[in-house]
Amino acid sequence: MALLLFAGAFNTNAQSLEEFEEKVTEFTLDNGLKFIVIERPIAPVASFVTYVDVGGADEPVGHTGIAHIFEHMAFKGTHYIGTNNWKKEKKALDQLDQTYQQWLSEKYSASPDSAKMEELWSQFTDLQEEAGQYVVNNEFSQIIERNGGTGLNAGTGADQTVYFYSLPENRMELWFSLESDRFKNPVFREFYKEKEVVREERRMRTESQPLGRLVEEFLAVAYTAHPYGRPVVGWNSDITATTMEDAREFYDTYYVPSNITIAIAGDVNPKEVRKMAETYFGGLKAGPEPPPVYTQEPEQRGERRFTIQGQSQPFLLMGYHTVAQDHPDAKALQLLGSIISSGRTSRLYKRMVEEEQLALAVQAFNGFPGTKYKSMFLTFAVPNRGLSVDTLETVIHEEIQKVKDGDITQMELDRARTNARASLVRSLDSNSGLAQSFASTEAQQGDWRKVFTDLDKLNEVTLEDLQRVANTYFTQDNLTVGAIVTQDSEEVADANQ
């Protein structure tokens, strides 16, 4: 009840939005870098979010994972932080990359010379050790921690790369100094060591995790052309093939001011923010607009299906190709996901988890693996012991057919809208949540106000819209199904036939 009452403070009528706009100041520097400042003087702290409009979908062919690799580089410091002698370190790094490129060229030549490769790798190892003697480990993060910083982190997705942390309000200039320096003067310190960290992330999250393998295979099967089908963490061979020179070219292409949005929320003075922004970020050179993703996923010609056999918990993924976030049908699909599976009153949860006890978990939502381009409506389910994924798939199809037949009530639609409003309130109940939400919406949709006005569009969705989008997108020819199947679950499936 308290949450719903609080939601009233964020009512999306014009007056409420105007009241909120009074707390927001936005400006763009001459080089194209956009700032959004949200005054929230609840406590003397501020959260800072740097949103870069580049993710896995933007990566060049042969270099999947490079967006994630560069994200790691941004924590390695600057020409002055993280090193005891940048001049000597840079010389060693340049030689290091040249040697690695020579080794790579030999490795992938038509007739690789193993002796030459061994010699080059020995030189590479020596140079990496030489460069390492100039490194001051973790100095960048330690400076932030010593000054009361919290939540220092970053994330790379299919659509974006985001950097964020919070500091006491009186340390705001420190953030401007550190953030501007690491993006004006990026270093590729410990680049090849950090690539192995990324490779280890891939082993842990994908190769060693059944669900990770399933998701990676699912995307590769569901997408034949669009880069959404590639893993954000990168293919192993692409991680190997990526050099410091490649990362520098990626930075020069996508980390231009016009492709960056910065949001600051907390006890801050907008005039001071603007003055510091011009002082510290004004020197960031403008660049050409990054190349857009032109590739369109062709219409699917028929159902796609695969299974992965293994000794693990069975999983089921079902996905239908749908639309990007700016499409008129996106809001109806969002509400449909909520009605079908969000919360204990949703259709799939109530039937599959509570009543018939078929599943340990079930969830459906639109916008996988991203929202910037045409994405997918995904349903994920985990069967109970002794039950097959086939049983879950049958029930999910039955519930989807009910939606297609128009079996959704006005009460369900209203509840889904209420849940969406409550979810918005929760996401904005912190400086960090405000800054991340505003930055991402501004960068991807061109106006942070859509955080609020998009709720009005939910109110325009009708029961007829829900039925229409279900019949439009939830077709057999548009379906991809992937599952992890254990030997036990296969035997159960055979016994049930």
Coordinates of C-alpha atoms in Angstrom, one line a residue:
M1 CA 0.0 0.0 0.0
A2 CA 2.8 2.4 0.9
L3 CA 4.5 1.6 -2.4
L4 CA 1.3 2.4 -4.4
L5 CA 0.8 5.6 -2.5
F6 CA 4.3 6.6 -3.2
A7 CA 3.6 5.9 -6.9
G8 CA 1.2 8.7 -6.8
A9 CA 4.1 11.1 -6.4
F10 CA 5.2 10.0 -9.9
N11 CA 1.8 10.2 -11.5
T12 CA 2.4 10.8 -15.2
N13 CA -0.1 13.7 -15.7
A14 CA 1.4 16.9 -17.1
Q15 CA 1.5 18.7 -13.8
S16 CA 3.6 16.0 -12.0
L17 CA 6.0 15.8 -14.9
E18 CA 6.4 19.6 -14.8
E19 CA 7.2 19.4 -11.1
F20 CA 9.8 16.7 -11.7
E21 CA 11.3 18.8 -14.6
E22 CA 12.0 21.5 -12.1
K23 CA 14.6 19.2 -10.5
V24 CA 16.3 18.3 -13.8
T25 CA 18.9 20.4 -15.7
E26 CA 20.2 19.3 -19.0
F27 CA 22.9 20.7 -21.2
T28 CA 25.2 19.6 -24.1
L29 CA 28.8 20.7 -24.4
D30 CA 30.1 22.0 -27.7
N31 CA 31.7 18.7 -28.4
G32 CA 28.3 16.9 -28.2
L33 CA 28.6 15.4 -24.7
K34 CA 25.1 15.4 -23.0
F35 CA 24.7 16.0 -19.3
I36 CA 21.5 15.4 -17.2
V37 CA 21.6 16.7 -13.6
I38 CA 18.9 15.6 -11.2
E39 CA 18.7 17.6 -7.9
R40 CA 17.9 15.3 -5.0
P41 CA 19.1 16.9 -1.8
I42 CA 18.1 14.1 0.5
A43 CA 21.7 13.3 1.6
P44 CA 25.1 14.9 0.8
V45 CA 25.9 12.3 -1.8
A46 CA 25.7 12.0 -5.6
S47 CA 25.6 9.2 -8.0
F48 CA 27.4 9.4 -11.4
V49 CA 26.5 7.4 -14.5
T50 CA 28.4 7.5 -17.8
Y51 CA 26.3 5.8 -20.4
V52 CA 28.0 5.0 -23.7
D53 CA 25.7 4.0 -26.6
V54 CA 27.7 1.0 -27.7
G55 CA 27.4 -2.7 -26.9
G56 CA 27.9 -6.1 -28.3
A57 CA 25.6 -5.4 -31.2
D58 CA 28.1 -2.7 -32.5
E59 CA 31.2 -4.8 -32.4
P60 CA 33.1 -5.4 -35.7
V61 CA 33.0 -8.9 -37.1
G62 CA 35.9 -11.0 -35.7
H63 CA 36.1 -8.9 -32.6
T64 CA 33.1 -10.0 -30.5
G65 CA 33.7 -9.2 -26.8
I66 CA 35.7 -6.0 -27.6
A67 CA 33.2 -3.7 -25.9
H68 CA 33.5 -5.8 -22.7
I69 CA 37.3 -5.8 -23.0
F70 CA 37.4 -2.0 -23.3
E71 CA 35.1 -1.7 -20.3
H72 CA 37.8 -3.5 -18.2
M73 CA 40.4 -1.1 -19.6
A74 CA 38.6 1.9 -18.2
F75 CA 39.4 0.8 -14.7
K76 CA 43.2 0.6 -15.3
G77 CA 43.9 4.3 -14.6
T78 CA 45.3 7.1 -16.7
H79 CA 48.7 8.5 -17.7
Y80 CA 49.1 9.6 -14.1
I81 CA 47.2 7.1 -12.1
G82 CA 48.1 3.4 -12.0
T83 CA 51.7 3.9 -13.2
N84 CA 55.0 4.9 -11.7
N85 CA 56.5 5.8 -15.1
W86 CA 54.0 6.3 -18.0
K87 CA 56.6 7.2 -20.6
K88 CA 58.6 3.9 -20.1
E89 CA 55.4 1.9 -19.7
K90 CA 53.9 3.2 -22.9
K91 CA 57.1 2.3 -24.8
A92 CA 56.9 -1.2 -23.4
L93 CA 53.2 -1.5 -24.2
D94 CA 53.7 -0.4 -27.8
Q95 CA 56.4 -3.0 -28.3
L96 CA 54.2 -5.6 -26.6
D97 CA 51.3 -5.0 -29.0
Q98 CA 53.6 -5.1 -32.0
T99 CA 55.0 -8.4 -30.9
Y100 CA 51.6 -9.9 -30.2
Q101 CA 50.4 -8.8 -33.7
Q102 CA 53.4 -10.6 -35.2
W103 CA 52.7 -13.7 -33.2
L104 CA 49.0 -13.6 -34.2
S105 CA 49.8 -13.1 -37.9
E106 CA 52.1 -16.1 -37.8
K107 CA 49.6 -18.2 -35.9
Y108 CA 46.9 -17.7 -38.5
S109 CA 49.2 -17.8 -41.6
A110 CA 48.8 -20.6 -44.1
S111 CA 51.9 -22.4 -42.9
P112 CA 52.7 -21.3 -39.3
D113 CA 56.3 -21.6 -38.2
S114 CA 56.1 -23.1 -34.7
A115 CA 59.7 -22.1 -33.9
K116 CA 59.0 -18.5 -34.9
M117 CA 55.8 -18.5 -32.9
E118 CA 57.7 -19.7 -29.8
E119 CA 60.3 -17.0 -30.2
L120 CA 57.7 -14.3 -30.6
W121 CA 55.8 -15.6 -27.6
S122 CA 58.9 -15.5 -25.5
Q123 CA 59.5 -11.9 -26.5
F124 CA 55.9 -11.1 -25.8
T125 CA 56.2 -12.6 -22.3
D126 CA 59.4 -10.7 -21.5
L127 CA 57.8 -7.4 -22.7
Q128 CA 54.6 -8.1 -20.6
E129 CA 56.8 -8.6 -17.5
E130 CA 58.7 -5.4 -18.4
A131 CA 55.5 -3.4 -18.7
G132 CA 54.2 -4.8 -15.5
Q133 CA 56.9 -3.3 -13.4
Y134 CA 55.5 0.1 -14.0
V135 CA 52.0 -0.8 -12.9
V136 CA 50.5 0.5 -9.6
N137 CA 47.7 -2.0 -9.1
N138 CA 44.2 -0.8 -8.3
E139 CA 45.2 2.8 -7.7
F140 CA 42.2 4.2 -9.6
S141 CA 39.7 2.3 -7.4
Q142 CA 41.7 2.9 -4.3
I143 CA 41.5 6.7 -4.8
I144 CA 37.7 6.5 -5.1
E145 CA 37.4 4.2 -2.0
R146 CA 39.6 6.5 0.1
N147 CA 37.3 9.4 -0.8
G148 CA 34.2 7.6 0.3
G149 CA 33.2 6.2 -3.0
T150 CA 30.8 3.3 -3.2
G151 CA 29.3 1.0 -5.9
L152 CA 32.2 1.4 -8.3
N153 CA 31.3 -0.8 -11.3
A154 CA 30.4 -1.1 -14.9
G155 CA 28.4 -3.3 -17.3
T156 CA 28.3 -4.2 -20.9
G157 CA 25.2 -5.4 -22.7
A158 CA 24.0 -5.9 -26.2
D159 CA 23.0 -2.2 -26.5
Q160 CA 25.2 -0.3 -24.1
T161 CA 28.2 0.1 -21.8
V162 CA 27.6 1.8 -18.5
Y163 CA 30.1 3.1 -15.8
F164 CA 28.9 4.2 -12.4
Y165 CA 29.7 4.9 -8.8
S166 CA 28.7 7.3 -6.0
L167 CA 30.7 9.8 -4.0
P168 CA 30.1 12.4 -1.2
E169 CA 28.8 15.6 -2.7
N170 CA 32.0 17.5 -1.7
R171 CA 34.1 15.0 -3.8
M172 CA 32.2 15.9 -7.0
E173 CA 35.2 17.5 -8.6
L174 CA 37.3 14.4 -8.0
W175 CA 34.8 12.4 -10.1
F176 CA 35.0 15.0 -12.9
S177 CA 38.8 14.8 -12.8
L178 CA 39.0 11.0 -12.8
E179 CA 36.2 10.3 -15.3
S180 CA 37.3 12.8 -17.8
D181 CA 40.9 11.7 -17.7
R182 CA 40.2 8.0 -18.1
F183 CA 38.1 8.7 -21.2
K184 CA 40.2 11.5 -22.7
N185 CA 43.4 9.6 -22.3
P186 CA 42.6 5.9 -22.2
V187 CA 45.5 3.5 -21.4
F188 CA 45.6 -0.1 -22.4
R189 CA 47.5 -1.1 -19.3
E190 CA 47.7 -4.9 -18.7
F191 CA 45.5 -5.4 -21.8
Y192 CA 46.6 -8.9 -22.5
K193 CA 46.3 -10.0 -18.9
E194 CA 42.8 -8.5 -18.7
K195 CA 41.8 -10.3 -21.9
E196 CA 42.5 -13.5 -19.9
V197 CA 40.2 -12.2 -17.1
V198 CA 37.5 -11.8 -19.7
R199 CA 38.2 -15.3 -21.1
E200 CA 37.9 -16.6 -17.6
E201 CA 34.5 -14.9 -17.2
R202 CA 33.4 -16.6 -20.4
R203 CA 34.5 -20.0 -18.9
M204 CA 32.7 -19.4 -15.7
R205 CA 29.5 -17.8 -16.9
T206 CA 29.0 -19.6 -20.2
E207 CA 31.2 -22.7 -20.8
S208 CA 30.9 -24.0 -17.2
Q209 CA 27.2 -23.0 -16.7
P210 CA 24.5 -25.1 -18.4
L211 CA 22.2 -22.1 -18.6
G212 CA 24.9 -19.9 -20.0
R213 CA 25.6 -22.4 -22.8
L214 CA 21.8 -22.7 -23.5
V215 CA 21.4 -18.9 -23.8
E216 CA 24.4 -18.5 -26.1
E217 CA 23.2 -21.4 -28.3
F218 CA 19.7 -20.0 -28.3
L219 CA 20.7 -16.6 -29.6
A220 CA 22.9 -18.2 -32.3
V221 CA 20.0 -20.2 -33.5
A222 CA 17.4 -17.5 -33.2
Y223 CA 19.4 -14.8 -35.1
T224 CA 20.9 -15.6 -38.5
A225 CA 22.0 -12.1 -39.5
H226 CA 21.6 -9.5 -36.7
P227 CA 24.5 -9.1 -34.3
Y228 CA 22.1 -9.8 -31.4
G229 CA 22.9 -13.4 -32.1
R230 CA 26.5 -12.9 -31.0
P231 CA 27.7 -13.3 -27.3
V232 CA 28.5 -10.0 -25.5
V233 CA 31.3 -11.8 -23.7
G234 CA 32.8 -12.7 -27.1
W235 CA 33.8 -15.9 -28.8
N236 CA 37.0 -17.5 -27.6
S237 CA 38.8 -17.1 -30.9
D238 CA 37.8 -13.4 -31.2
I239 CA 39.1 -12.7 -27.7
T240 CA 42.5 -14.2 -28.8
A241 CA 42.4 -12.2 -32.1
T242 CA 41.8 -8.8 -30.4
T243 CA 44.8 -6.5 -30.0
M244 CA 45.4 -3.2 -28.3
E245 CA 45.3 -1.5 -31.7
D246 CA 41.9 -3.0 -32.3
A247 CA 40.7 -1.7 -28.9
R248 CA 42.1 1.7 -29.7
E249 CA 40.2 1.8 -33.0
F250 CA 37.0 0.7 -31.2
Y251 CA 37.5 3.5 -28.7
D252 CA 38.1 6.1 -31.4
T253 CA 35.0 5.0 -33.2
Y254 CA 32.4 4.7 -30.4
Y255 CA 33.7 6.7 -27.4
V256 CA 33.1 10.1 -29.1
P257 CA 31.3 12.8 -27.0
S258 CA 28.1 12.7 -29.0
N259 CA 27.8 9.0 -28.2
I260 CA 28.1 9.5 -24.4
T261 CA 25.4 10.6 -21.9
I262 CA 26.3 11.5 -18.3
A263 CA 23.7 11.6 -15.6
I264 CA 24.3 12.9 -12.1
A265 CA 21.8 12.6 -9.3
G266 CA 22.0 13.8 -5.7
D267 CA 22.7 16.9 -3.6
V268 CA 24.4 18.8 -6.4
N269 CA 24.3 22.4 -7.8
P270 CA 23.6 22.4 -11.6
K271 CA 25.6 25.5 -12.1
E272 CA 28.7 24.0 -10.5
V273 CA 28.1 20.8 -12.5
R274 CA 28.1 22.7 -15.7
K275 CA 31.2 24.7 -14.9
M276 CA 33.1 21.5 -14.0
A277 CA 31.8 19.8 -17.1
E278 CA 33.1 22.5 -19.4
T279 CA 36.4 22.5 -17.5
Y280 CA 37.1 18.8 -17.5
F281 CA 35.2 17.4 -20.5
G282 CA 35.3 20.4 -22.8
G283 CA 38.7 19.3 -24.1
L284 CA 37.3 15.9 -25.2
K285 CA 37.6 16.0 -28.9
A286 CA 34.5 15.7 -31.0
G287 CA 34.4 12.9 -33.6
P288 CA 32.2 11.6 -36.4
E289 CA 29.0 9.8 -35.5
P290 CA 29.5 6.1 -34.9
P291 CA 28.3 3.8 -37.7
P292 CA 24.8 2.5 -37.1
V293 CA 23.8 -1.1 -37.3
Y294 CA 22.2 -1.6 -40.7
T295 CA 21.8 -5.4 -40.6
Q296 CA 18.1 -6.5 -40.4
E297 CA 17.1 -9.9 -39.2
P298 CA 15.2 -11.6 -42.1
E299 CA 11.8 -12.9 -41.5
Q300 CA 12.0 -16.4 -39.9
R301 CA 10.8 -19.1 -42.3
G302 CA 9.9 -21.7 -39.8
E303 CA 10.2 -23.0 -36.3
R304 CA 13.7 -23.5 -35.0
R305 CA 14.5 -26.0 -32.3
F306 CA 17.5 -27.5 -30.6
T307 CA 18.5 -29.4 -27.4
I308 CA 21.6 -29.7 -25.4
Q309 CA 22.1 -32.9 -23.5
G310 CA 23.9 -32.9 -20.2
Q311 CA 23.8 -33.9 -16.6
S312 CA 22.2 -30.8 -15.2
Q313 CA 18.9 -29.3 -14.2
P314 CA 16.7 -29.2 -17.4
F315 CA 15.8 -25.7 -18.7
L316 CA 13.5 -24.4 -21.4
L317 CA 13.7 -21.3 -23.5
M318 CA 11.0 -20.2 -25.9
G319 CA 11.3 -17.0 -28.0
Y320 CA 9.4 -15.1 -30.6
H321 CA 10.9 -12.4 -32.7
T322 CA 9.1 -9.1 -31.9
V323 CA 10.0 -5.4 -32.1
A324 CA 12.3 -2.7 -30.8
Q325 CA 11.4 -0.4 -27.9
D326 CA 10.3 2.4 -30.2
H327 CA 7.7 0.3 -32.0
P328 CA 4.0 1.0 -31.3
D329 CA 3.5 -2.6 -30.3
A330 CA 6.3 -2.6 -27.7
K331 CA 4.1 -1.5 -24.8
A332 CA 1.4 -4.1 -25.5
L333 CA 4.1 -6.8 -25.5
Q334 CA 5.5 -5.4 -22.2
L335 CA 2.2 -5.7 -20.5
L336 CA 1.6 -9.2 -22.0
G337 CA 4.8 -10.4 -20.4
S338 CA 3.6 -9.1 -17.1
I339 CA 0.2 -10.6 -17.4
I340 CA 1.6 -14.0 -18.4
S341 CA 4.3 -14.4 -15.8
S342 CA 5.0 -11.5 -13.5
G343 CA 4.2 -12.2 -9.9
R344 CA 2.2 -14.8 -8.1
T345 CA -1.1 -13.8 -9.7
S346 CA 0.2 -14.2 -13.3
R347 CA -1.1 -16.9 -15.4
L348 CA 1.9 -19.1 -15.9
Y349 CA 3.1 -18.8 -12.3
K350 CA -0.3 -19.5 -10.9
R351 CA -0.9 -22.6 -13.0
M352 CA 2.6 -24.0 -13.4
V353 CA 4.2 -23.2 -10.1
E354 CA 1.4 -23.1 -7.6
E355 CA -1.6 -25.1 -8.9
E356 CA -0.1 -28.0 -11.0
Q357 CA 3.5 -27.7 -9.5
L358 CA 5.0 -28.4 -12.9
A359 CA 7.8 -25.8 -12.7
L360 CA 10.3 -24.4 -10.1
A361 CA 10.3 -21.1 -11.9
V362 CA 8.8 -19.4 -15.0
Q363 CA 9.2 -16.0 -16.5
A364 CA 8.2 -14.2 -19.7
F365 CA 9.2 -10.7 -21.0
N366 CA 9.8 -8.7 -24.1
G367 CA 13.2 -7.2 -24.9
F368 CA 15.8 -10.0 -25.1
P369 CA 18.7 -9.7 -25.6
G370 CA 18.3 -5.9 -26.0
T371 CA 15.7 -3.3 -26.8
K372 CA 17.4 -0.9 -29.2
Y373 CA 16.7 -3.2 -32.2
K374 CA 14.1 -5.8 -33.0
S375 CA 14.3 -8.2 -30.1
M376 CA 12.5 -11.3 -28.8
F377 CA 9.7 -12.1 -26.4
L378 CA 11.3 -14.8 -24.2
T379 CA 9.8 -17.4 -21.9
F380 CA 12.1 -19.2 -19.5
A381 CA 11.0 -22.2 -17.4
V382 CA 12.6 -24.8 -15.1
P383 CA 10.7 -28.1 -14.6
N384 CA 10.1 -29.8 -11.3
R385 CA 11.8 -33.1 -10.6
G386 CA 10.6 -35.9 -12.8
L387 CA 9.0 -33.6 -15.4
S388 CA 10.1 -32.9 -18.9
V389 CA 10.6 -29.6 -20.7
D390 CA 8.0 -30.9 -23.2
T391 CA 5.4 -30.8 -20.5
L392 CA 6.2 -27.2 -19.7
E393 CA 6.2 -26.2 -23.4
T394 CA 2.7 -27.7 -23.9
V395 CA 1.3 -25.7 -21.0
I396 CA 3.0 -22.5 -22.1
H397 CA 1.5 -22.9 -25.6
E398 CA -1.9 -23.5 -24.1
E399 CA -1.7 -20.3 -22.1
I400 CA -0.5 -18.3 -25.1
Q401 CA -3.4 -19.7 -27.2
K402 CA -5.8 -18.4 -24.5
V403 CA -4.3 -14.9 -25.0
K404 CA -4.6 -15.2 -28.7
D405 CA -8.3 -16.2 -28.3
G406 CA -8.9 -13.0 -26.3
D407 CA -9.1 -14.6 -22.8
I408 CA -7.5 -11.7 -20.9
T409 CA -9.6 -9.7 -18.5
Q410 CA -9.6 -6.0 -17.8
M411 CA -8.6 -6.7 -14.2
E412 CA -5.4 -8.5 -15.4
L413 CA -4.6 -5.6 -17.7
D414 CA -5.1 -3.0 -14.9
R415 CA -2.9 -5.0 -12.6
A416 CA -0.1 -5.2 -15.1
R417 CA -0.2 -1.4 -15.5
T418 CA -0.1 -1.0 -11.7
N419 CA 2.9 -3.3 -11.5
A420 CA 4.6 -1.3 -14.2
R421 CA 4.1 1.9 -12.2
A422 CA 5.3 0.2 -9.0
S423 CA 8.4 -1.1 -10.9
L424 CA 9.2 2.4 -12.1
V425 CA 8.9 3.8 -8.5
R426 CA 11.3 1.2 -7.2
S427 CA 13.8 1.9 -10.0
L428 CA 13.8 5.6 -9.2
D429 CA 14.0 5.2 -5.4
S430 CA 17.8 6.0 -5.3
N431 CA 20.2 8.4 -6.8
S432 CA 21.9 5.6 -8.8
G433 CA 18.5 4.3 -10.1
L434 CA 17.5 7.8 -11.2
A435 CA 20.8 8.5 -12.9
Q436 CA 20.9 5.1 -14.7
S437 CA 17.3 5.3 -15.9
F438 CA 17.5 8.8 -17.1
A439 CA 20.9 8.3 -18.9
S440 CA 19.8 5.2 -20.7
T441 CA 16.4 6.6 -21.8
E442 CA 18.0 9.8 -23.0
A443 CA 20.7 8.0 -24.9
Q444 CA 18.4 5.4 -26.5
Q445 CA 15.2 7.2 -27.0
G446 CA 16.3 10.8 -27.1
D447 CA 14.4 12.2 -24.1
W448 CA 14.7 11.2 -20.4
R449 CA 11.0 12.3 -20.0
K450 CA 10.0 9.0 -21.7
V451 CA 10.8 7.4 -18.4
F452 CA 7.5 8.8 -17.3
T453 CA 5.5 9.4 -20.4
D454 CA 5.9 5.8 -21.5
L455 CA 3.6 4.9 -18.7
D456 CA 0.9 7.0 -20.4
K457 CA 1.3 4.8 -23.4
L458 CA 0.6 1.7 -21.2
N459 CA -2.7 3.3 -20.4
E460 CA -3.6 3.4 -24.1
V461 CA -3.1 -0.4 -24.5
T462 CA -6.4 -2.2 -24.9
L463 CA -7.5 -5.8 -24.5
E464 CA -7.8 -5.9 -28.3
D465 CA -4.2 -4.7 -28.6
L466 CA -3.0 -7.6 -26.4
Q467 CA -4.9 -10.1 -28.5
R468 CA -3.7 -8.6 -31.8
V469 CA 0.0 -8.6 -30.9
A470 CA -0.2 -12.2 -29.6
N471 CA -1.7 -13.3 -32.9
T472 CA 0.8 -11.2 -34.9
Y473 CA 4.1 -12.4 -33.2
F474 CA 3.3 -15.6 -31.4
T475 CA 3.2 -17.9 -34.4
Q476 CA 4.9 -21.2 -34.9
D477 CA 7.0 -20.0 -37.9
N478 CA 8.3 -17.2 -35.7
L479 CA 9.3 -19.5 -32.7
T480 CA 12.7 -20.7 -31.5
V481 CA 12.8 -23.3 -28.8
G482 CA 15.9 -24.4 -26.9
A483 CA 16.3 -26.8 -24.0
I484 CA 18.7 -28.6 -21.8
V485 CA 17.6 -32.2 -21.5
T486 CA 19.0 -34.7 -19.1
Q487 CA 18.9 -38.5 -19.6
D488 CA 16.2 -38.7 -16.8
S489 CA 14.0 -36.1 -18.4
E490 CA 14.2 -37.9 -21.8
E491 CA 13.1 -41.2 -20.2
V492 CA 10.2 -39.4 -18.6
A493 CA 9.2 -37.9 -21.9
D494 CA 9.3 -41.3 -23.6
A495 CA 7.2 -42.8 -20.9
N496 CA 4.6 -40.1 -21.3
Q497 CA 4.2 -40.6 -25.0

